[in-house]
Amino acid sequence: MRQSHHQGILGQDAEANYFENQTGGKEKEVNRPIVNRLPDGAAVADAVAVAVLEKLASVLQVKPQAHFVVTGGTVGIASLASLARLDDGSVDWSRVHVWWGDERFVEKTSEDRNAVQARSAWLSRSAVPESNIHEFPASDQGLDLQAASQLFERELARFSSADAAYPEFDLLLLGMGPDGHIASLFPGHEHSSELVVVAVEDSPKPPPMRLSLNYAVINAAAEVWFTVAGADKADAVSVAFGDDPESLPVGRVAGKARTVWFVDQTAGVKTWGC
């Protein structure tokens, strides 16, 4: 991955379509990552929330609906709490569909579920219609893991174009683990590229059974934003911006139009010295 040096909230160098190559010439690179470096996790959460409001409002100016994928984890849920607090009424939430990048395959009311945490932090106070909230199936809904993955593939297909198996999401948020995993796609765990939804039976991080969007679905999103904070993420961030980013799952994904990082000082210290 290549990085820009923008340090403020999203958007200041969004039109930059070139980077200087090592010989000093110009080389096309439409989708280089934009990096927003923030003081701490709270600042990351607030910056993400403000940028989400701006982005979704912009999408809805030109499209009848927006498809928005949220993430769990400490920073992801904090970002949703900030979204609830900072919502300025600029987004018509009745036209926004909410999805998740992954989910723990546990009971529907379990606090381990990303959806339960997202409802508590944001959705319970938002104007997003229940019919626009697309949760992964839960373990107590009468389905095994494989059947649950197939059911959710059908849900994705309902909102796709005629020739696609899933929507092209307008905005997809991702956290990142200390090991460089994103969603529930972990290092050393390969999945068939034919799968839309991955049924993870042996997650190295509990609980072991999970459902996750596969790489192709994530990479079909118009914009992918990473929300990262904490010193334990510093090594993985340095790999993502190093010479062999694809050695980790985080280095294998990017938005079709734009990829944005929101990183706090402790997570970025080994990459930018911040």
Tab-separated table of C-alpha atoms in Angstrom:
chain	number	residue	atom	x	y	z
A	1	MET	CA	0.000	0.000	0.000
A	2	ARG	CA	1.049	3.539	-0.637
A	3	GLN	CA	0.065	6.382	1.621
A	4	SER	CA	-0.714	10.039	1.327
A	5	HIS	CA	0.391	12.480	3.991
A	6	HIS	CA	-2.975	14.047	4.700
A	7	GLN	CA	-3.493	14.219	8.472
A	8	GLY	CA	-6.903	15.842	8.811
A	9	ILE	CA	-10.413	14.487	8.435
A	10	LEU	CA	-11.197	12.686	5.181
A	11	GLY	CA	-11.237	14.395	1.870
A	12	GLN	CA	-8.491	16.993	1.517
A	13	ASP	CA	-6.507	15.138	-1.143
A	14	ALA	CA	-9.285	12.935	-2.458
A	15	GLU	CA	-8.686	14.183	-5.995
A	16	ALA	CA	-5.022	13.168	-6.039
A	17	ASN	CA	-4.691	10.580	-8.786
A	18	TYR	CA	-0.920	10.284	-9.000
A	19	PHE	CA	2.031	9.553	-6.811
A	20	GLU	CA	5.674	10.229	-7.503
A	21	ASN	CA	7.449	7.021	-8.415
A	22	GLN	CA	10.990	6.272	-7.325
A	23	THR	CA	12.455	7.734	-10.496
A	24	GLY	CA	10.723	11.053	-9.905
A	25	GLY	CA	8.194	10.665	-12.704
A	26	LYS	CA	4.415	10.388	-12.548
A	27	GLU	CA	2.614	7.057	-12.371
A	28	LYS	CA	-1.148	6.653	-12.329
A	29	GLU	CA	-2.526	5.458	-9.023
A	30	VAL	CA	-6.200	6.314	-8.667
A	31	ASN	CA	-6.683	4.403	-5.433
A	32	ARG	CA	-3.729	5.118	-3.201
A	33	PRO	CA	-4.747	5.075	0.471
A	34	ILE	CA	-5.559	8.332	2.191
A	35	VAL	CA	-4.205	8.302	5.743
A	36	ASN	CA	-5.779	10.332	8.535
A	37	ARG	CA	-3.524	10.332	11.612
A	38	LEU	CA	-5.373	11.172	14.824
A	39	PRO	CA	-4.213	11.622	18.446
A	40	ASP	CA	-6.085	8.689	20.015
A	41	GLY	CA	-8.920	6.216	19.655
A	42	ALA	CA	-11.585	8.725	20.677
A	43	ALA	CA	-10.397	11.118	17.982
A	44	VAL	CA	-10.460	8.282	15.448
A	45	ALA	CA	-14.064	7.474	16.366
A	46	ASP	CA	-15.188	11.086	16.042
A	47	ALA	CA	-13.347	11.609	12.750
A	48	VAL	CA	-14.878	8.462	11.289
A	49	ALA	CA	-18.367	9.536	12.376
A	50	VAL	CA	-18.062	13.002	10.840
A	51	ALA	CA	-16.696	11.545	7.610
A	52	VAL	CA	-19.450	8.901	7.441
A	53	LEU	CA	-22.117	11.597	7.684
A	54	GLU	CA	-20.435	13.581	4.909
A	55	LYS	CA	-19.989	10.533	2.699
A	56	LEU	CA	-23.514	9.146	3.033
A	57	ALA	CA	-25.079	12.566	2.474
A	58	SER	CA	-22.977	12.882	-0.680
A	59	VAL	CA	-23.989	9.424	-1.942
A	60	LEU	CA	-27.669	10.183	-1.400
A	61	GLN	CA	-27.398	13.301	-3.535
A	62	VAL	CA	-26.823	11.109	-6.582
A	63	LYS	CA	-28.345	7.729	-5.662
A	64	PRO	CA	-31.764	6.745	-4.316
A	65	GLN	CA	-30.222	4.510	-1.640
A	66	ALA	CA	-26.878	4.004	0.083
A	67	HIS	CA	-25.456	0.696	1.277
A	68	PHE	CA	-23.265	1.085	4.361
A	69	VAL	CA	-21.246	-1.720	5.989
A	70	VAL	CA	-20.304	-1.238	9.631
A	71	THR	CA	-17.749	-3.040	11.767
A	72	GLY	CA	-17.451	-4.248	15.324
A	73	GLY	CA	-14.490	-4.067	17.666
A	74	THR	CA	-13.599	-1.378	20.152
A	75	VAL	CA	-12.977	1.402	17.635
A	76	GLY	CA	-15.774	0.318	15.318
A	77	ILE	CA	-18.405	0.444	18.049
A	78	ALA	CA	-16.968	3.697	19.420
A	79	SER	CA	-17.321	5.152	15.920
A	80	LEU	CA	-20.986	4.164	15.865
A	81	ALA	CA	-21.523	5.762	19.271
A	82	SER	CA	-19.923	8.929	17.895
A	83	LEU	CA	-22.183	8.674	14.856
A	84	ALA	CA	-25.232	8.669	17.132
A	85	ARG	CA	-23.900	11.634	19.102
A	86	LEU	CA	-22.759	13.723	16.133
A	87	ASP	CA	-25.652	13.016	13.751
A	88	ASP	CA	-26.613	16.444	12.422
A	89	GLY	CA	-29.640	15.437	10.375
A	90	SER	CA	-27.792	15.678	7.067
A	91	VAL	CA	-28.415	12.009	6.186
A	92	ASP	CA	-31.830	10.660	5.237
A	93	TRP	CA	-31.497	7.389	7.128
A	94	SER	CA	-34.676	6.000	5.580
A	95	ARG	CA	-32.628	5.588	2.390
A	96	VAL	CA	-29.616	3.891	4.018
A	97	HIS	CA	-29.185	0.121	4.231
A	98	VAL	CA	-26.922	-1.118	7.025
A	99	TRP	CA	-24.853	-4.302	6.756
A	100	TRP	CA	-21.972	-5.919	8.665
A	101	GLY	CA	-18.642	-7.187	7.395
A	102	ASP	CA	-18.736	-10.165	9.742
A	103	GLU	CA	-20.549	-11.606	12.709
A	104	ARG	CA	-20.007	-14.084	15.517
A	105	PHE	CA	-22.288	-17.093	15.134
A	106	VAL	CA	-23.848	-16.946	18.586
A	107	GLU	CA	-27.355	-16.385	19.953
A	108	LYS	CA	-29.232	-13.415	18.531
A	109	THR	CA	-29.270	-11.497	21.823
A	110	SER	CA	-25.650	-12.267	22.778
A	111	GLU	CA	-23.521	-9.252	23.646
A	112	ASP	CA	-20.793	-10.889	21.556
A	113	ARG	CA	-22.721	-10.100	18.383
A	114	ASN	CA	-21.553	-7.048	16.474
A	115	ALA	CA	-25.177	-6.294	15.641
A	116	VAL	CA	-26.228	-6.246	19.305
A	117	GLN	CA	-23.390	-3.844	20.108
A	118	ALA	CA	-24.211	-1.675	17.085
A	119	ARG	CA	-27.862	-1.464	18.075
A	120	SER	CA	-26.911	-0.385	21.586
A	121	ALA	CA	-24.361	2.201	20.431
A	122	TRP	CA	-26.199	3.652	17.441
A	123	LEU	CA	-29.100	1.937	15.719
A	124	SER	CA	-31.452	2.063	18.708
A	125	ARG	CA	-31.165	5.851	18.516
A	126	SER	CA	-31.075	6.216	14.746
A	127	ALA	CA	-33.792	6.666	12.144
A	128	VAL	CA	-32.660	3.663	10.077
A	129	PRO	CA	-35.801	1.571	9.401
A	130	GLU	CA	-35.713	-1.978	10.734
A	131	SER	CA	-36.326	-3.234	7.198
A	132	ASN	CA	-33.025	-1.620	6.153
A	133	ILE	CA	-30.959	-3.402	8.820
A	134	HIS	CA	-29.400	-6.590	7.455
A	135	GLU	CA	-27.995	-8.738	10.252
A	136	PHE	CA	-26.206	-12.027	9.717
A	137	PRO	CA	-28.217	-15.025	10.978
A	138	ALA	CA	-27.727	-16.124	14.590
A	139	SER	CA	-27.026	-19.583	15.998
A	140	ASP	CA	-30.462	-19.883	17.639
A	141	GLN	CA	-32.451	-19.320	14.447
A	142	GLY	CA	-32.604	-22.990	13.463
A	143	LEU	CA	-29.711	-22.987	10.995
A	144	ASP	CA	-26.263	-24.510	11.076
A	145	LEU	CA	-23.293	-22.376	10.055
A	146	GLN	CA	-23.283	-23.422	6.393
A	147	ALA	CA	-27.021	-22.901	6.008
A	148	ALA	CA	-26.696	-19.502	7.682
A	149	SER	CA	-24.009	-18.466	5.193
A	150	GLN	CA	-26.213	-19.528	2.281
A	151	LEU	CA	-29.205	-17.648	3.700
A	152	PHE	CA	-27.168	-14.466	3.970
A	153	GLU	CA	-25.855	-14.898	0.435
A	154	ARG	CA	-29.484	-14.838	-0.698
A	155	GLU	CA	-30.084	-11.675	1.331
A	156	LEU	CA	-27.124	-10.007	-0.370
A	157	ALA	CA	-28.378	-11.126	-3.784
A	158	ARG	CA	-31.772	-9.478	-3.130
A	159	PHE	CA	-30.067	-6.087	-3.149
A	160	SER	CA	-27.639	-6.684	-6.004
A	161	SER	CA	-27.891	-5.701	-9.626
A	162	ALA	CA	-29.177	-8.283	-12.084
A	163	ASP	CA	-25.727	-9.580	-13.010
A	164	ALA	CA	-24.150	-9.579	-9.524
A	165	ALA	CA	-24.313	-11.777	-6.431
A	166	TYR	CA	-24.040	-8.942	-3.927
A	167	PRO	CA	-24.446	-5.166	-3.687
A	168	GLU	CA	-21.604	-2.849	-4.544
A	169	PHE	CA	-21.443	-1.183	-1.161
A	170	ASP	CA	-21.009	2.587	-1.123
A	171	LEU	CA	-18.999	2.599	2.104
A	172	LEU	CA	-17.490	-0.304	4.034
A	173	LEU	CA	-15.826	0.135	7.421
A	174	LEU	CA	-13.229	-2.326	8.697
A	175	GLY	CA	-11.339	-2.695	11.920
A	176	MET	CA	-8.075	-4.594	12.076
A	177	GLY	CA	-6.743	-7.075	14.615
A	178	PRO	CA	-3.175	-7.118	15.949
A	179	ASP	CA	-2.557	-10.083	13.625
A	180	GLY	CA	-3.733	-8.101	10.596
A	181	HIS	CA	-7.094	-9.832	10.248
A	182	ILE	CA	-10.078	-7.938	8.885
A	183	ALA	CA	-13.732	-8.948	9.258
A	184	SER	CA	-13.328	-12.655	10.129
A	185	LEU	CA	-10.644	-13.273	7.513
A	186	PHE	CA	-7.540	-14.392	9.393
A	187	PRO	CA	-3.882	-14.895	8.418
A	188	GLY	CA	-3.211	-18.451	7.286
A	189	HIS	CA	-6.893	-19.183	6.673
A	190	GLU	CA	-7.617	-19.399	2.962
A	191	HIS	CA	-11.139	-19.529	1.549
A	192	SER	CA	-12.448	-20.296	-1.903
A	193	SER	CA	-12.707	-17.166	-3.998
A	194	GLU	CA	-16.061	-18.481	-5.219
A	195	LEU	CA	-17.630	-17.904	-1.802
A	196	VAL	CA	-19.588	-14.726	-1.157
A	197	VAL	CA	-20.057	-15.400	2.561
A	198	VAL	CA	-17.428	-17.415	4.411
A	199	ALA	CA	-18.540	-19.851	7.115
A	200	VAL	CA	-15.620	-19.732	9.548
A	201	GLU	CA	-15.547	-22.800	11.787
A	202	ASP	CA	-12.133	-22.413	13.397
A	203	SER	CA	-11.503	-18.751	14.148
A	204	PRO	CA	-8.255	-18.341	16.127
A	205	LYS	CA	-10.099	-15.676	18.098
A	206	PRO	CA	-13.147	-16.801	20.100
A	207	PRO	CA	-15.892	-17.561	19.426
A	208	PRO	CA	-14.707	-20.071	16.811
A	209	MET	CA	-17.759	-19.978	14.525
A	210	ARG	CA	-18.322	-16.817	12.496
A	211	LEU	CA	-19.760	-15.520	9.255
A	212	SER	CA	-17.808	-13.091	7.097
A	213	LEU	CA	-17.973	-11.343	3.772
A	214	ASN	CA	-15.246	-12.726	1.521
A	215	TYR	CA	-12.466	-10.674	-0.054
A	216	ALA	CA	-14.204	-10.169	-3.404
A	217	VAL	CA	-17.297	-8.706	-1.739
A	218	ILE	CA	-15.217	-6.315	0.345
A	219	ASN	CA	-13.121	-5.300	-2.643
A	220	ALA	CA	-16.273	-4.526	-4.631
A	221	ALA	CA	-17.129	-1.676	-2.241
A	222	ALA	CA	-16.695	1.804	-3.664
A	223	GLU	CA	-14.842	2.936	-0.556
A	224	VAL	CA	-13.156	0.920	2.198
A	225	TRP	CA	-12.194	2.723	5.407
A	226	PHE	CA	-9.959	1.231	8.082
A	227	THR	CA	-10.507	2.331	11.695
A	228	VAL	CA	-7.439	1.469	13.758
A	229	ALA	CA	-6.219	2.449	17.215
A	230	GLY	CA	-3.904	0.978	19.827
A	231	ALA	CA	-0.236	0.090	20.212
A	232	ASP	CA	-1.015	-3.590	19.634
A	233	LYS	CA	-1.903	-2.718	16.010
A	234	ALA	CA	1.417	-0.998	15.225
A	235	ASP	CA	3.162	-4.043	13.751
A	236	ALA	CA	0.256	-4.899	11.454
A	237	VAL	CA	-0.039	-1.287	10.263
A	238	SER	CA	3.665	-1.281	9.392
A	239	VAL	CA	3.218	-4.475	7.359
A	240	ALA	CA	0.176	-3.036	5.563
A	241	PHE	CA	2.285	-0.086	4.404
A	242	GLY	CA	5.463	-2.111	3.882
A	243	ASP	CA	6.917	-4.114	1.011
A	244	ASP	CA	4.696	-7.194	1.395
A	245	PRO	CA	1.244	-5.989	2.465
A	246	GLU	CA	-0.579	-8.992	1.019
A	247	SER	CA	1.086	-11.241	3.579
A	248	LEU	CA	-1.760	-10.145	5.865
A	249	PRO	CA	-5.497	-10.021	5.144
A	250	VAL	CA	-5.534	-6.257	5.726
A	251	GLY	CA	-3.205	-5.815	2.754
A	252	ARG	CA	-5.479	-7.744	0.426
A	253	VAL	CA	-8.418	-5.337	0.438
A	254	ALA	CA	-9.050	-1.897	-1.023
A	255	GLY	CA	-12.009	0.154	-2.161
A	256	LYS	CA	-12.692	0.329	-5.894
A	257	ALA	CA	-12.666	4.127	-5.819
A	258	ARG	CA	-10.960	5.040	-2.564
A	259	THR	CA	-9.272	3.497	0.463
A	260	VAL	CA	-8.997	5.520	3.659
A	261	TRP	CA	-7.208	4.873	6.936
A	262	PHE	CA	-8.059	6.493	10.265
A	263	VAL	CA	-5.124	5.667	12.551
A	264	ASP	CA	-4.221	6.876	16.021
A	265	GLN	CA	-0.694	7.773	17.136
A	266	THR	CA	0.048	4.510	18.908
A	267	ALA	CA	-1.056	2.365	15.960
A	268	GLY	CA	0.952	4.440	13.492
A	269	VAL	CA	4.130	4.874	15.501
A	270	LYS	CA	6.161	2.207	13.639
A	271	THR	CA	5.020	3.449	10.236
A	272	TRP	CA	5.069	7.227	10.528
A	273	GLY	CA	6.700	7.813	13.907
A	274	CYS	CA	3.533	9.528	15.112
